[in-house]
């Protein structure tokens, strides 16, 4: 699957979603952030909306289930509710959020809807400014109007998202359904190690200040530190660049992209201290070390009422459950800022995701969709008191 945001394949998938929505008799909507929705209105006037959603965009060369499962299952929940002539105290809306994966910005549509798309975010989009403006234009959108997608939280009853786990926990534990407790927080940094460039042939090994060696030592140190002292945390060096970058020149400078994640805010602080300490060890060998913060997401706990409802429904269907933190980001972390939100995970075969081998058994997809439907009905009773 190759559906980066606003690519031809992505636009075609979104058009397909609206076609299916209209064919089922629902009202189709596209908002100022390009979020695509199918709406089944409540027969009660002024009823708030329960959002059921995920995303149809993918990473480049991604899998079939990441995001798409949640959107297709949401539409099916609307169809089943309609077929069953069920009167709910809320309007149901199946929603496909724009650019969850971050081809352009990341959580673009869900943050716009939640009113969290700040000018700061749009000033430095991760895909670059030109890509953002060009992409929006392809979809008939403009950057200045994106914020108009914001909804009044009082009009939203809650948010439910079915998603594949994208990790190995459910499969390893032989559990049918994951109930997400928290979406982990993350921090990212650019680190620069500065040494002295020099001749690779004439500079003795004991007379070097090799920035490449400092960076490599740091990479090993990150791995060791997290394994030894930070269970349930992850840290990654995803990019290292040496300057000037030649066979025969000792690296005078090395740039390192560091990211780390935890569900616990205090662990994020401790991890930051420990990893920056590891980086600064290079200073004792005469290097200069610069630490520049790049990104910061706080951990987002999901709503306990919704989590309990998911557990009840699973129990009634005879499905086993486990609570787990999501190590990946999701639209739910934007929605959770404004409305009670919950996420349902189904197992990923071998924990594989973001590549073509991504697989979830059809029975697990069906289980997940049934939990999504059941939770939609269960919450109606909870909200009605
Ligand atoms: Zn996803």
PDB file of C-alpha atoms and ligand atoms in Angstrom, residues 54-55 66-67 100-101 161 163 166 329-330 354, ligand 1:
ATOM      1  CA  UNK A  54      -8.961   6.389  11.837  1.00  0.00           C
ATOM      2  CA  UNK A  55      -7.054   7.207   8.638  1.00  0.00           C
ATOM      3  CA  UNK A  66      -2.912   0.403   9.522  1.00  0.00           C
ATOM      4  CA  UNK A  67      -5.672   3.022   9.612  1.00  0.00           C
ATOM      5  CA  UNK A 100      -2.270  10.837  10.271  1.00  0.00           C
ATOM      6  CA  UNK A 101       1.053   9.367   9.184  1.00  0.00           C
ATOM      7  CA  UNK A 161     -10.823   4.116  17.163  1.00  0.00           C
ATOM      8  CA  UNK A 163      -6.590  -0.020  15.034  1.00  0.00           C
ATOM      9  CA  UNK A 166       1.487  -2.745  15.232  1.00  0.00           C
ATOM     10  CA  UNK A 329       0.968   7.861  17.805  1.00  0.00           C
ATOM     11  CA  UNK A 330      -2.687   7.927  16.756  1.00  0.00           C
ATOM     12  CA  UNK A 354       4.520  -0.025   8.327  1.00  0.00           C
TER      13      UNK A 354
HETATM   14 ZN1  LIG B   1      -2.329   4.160  11.962  1.00  0.00          ZN
END
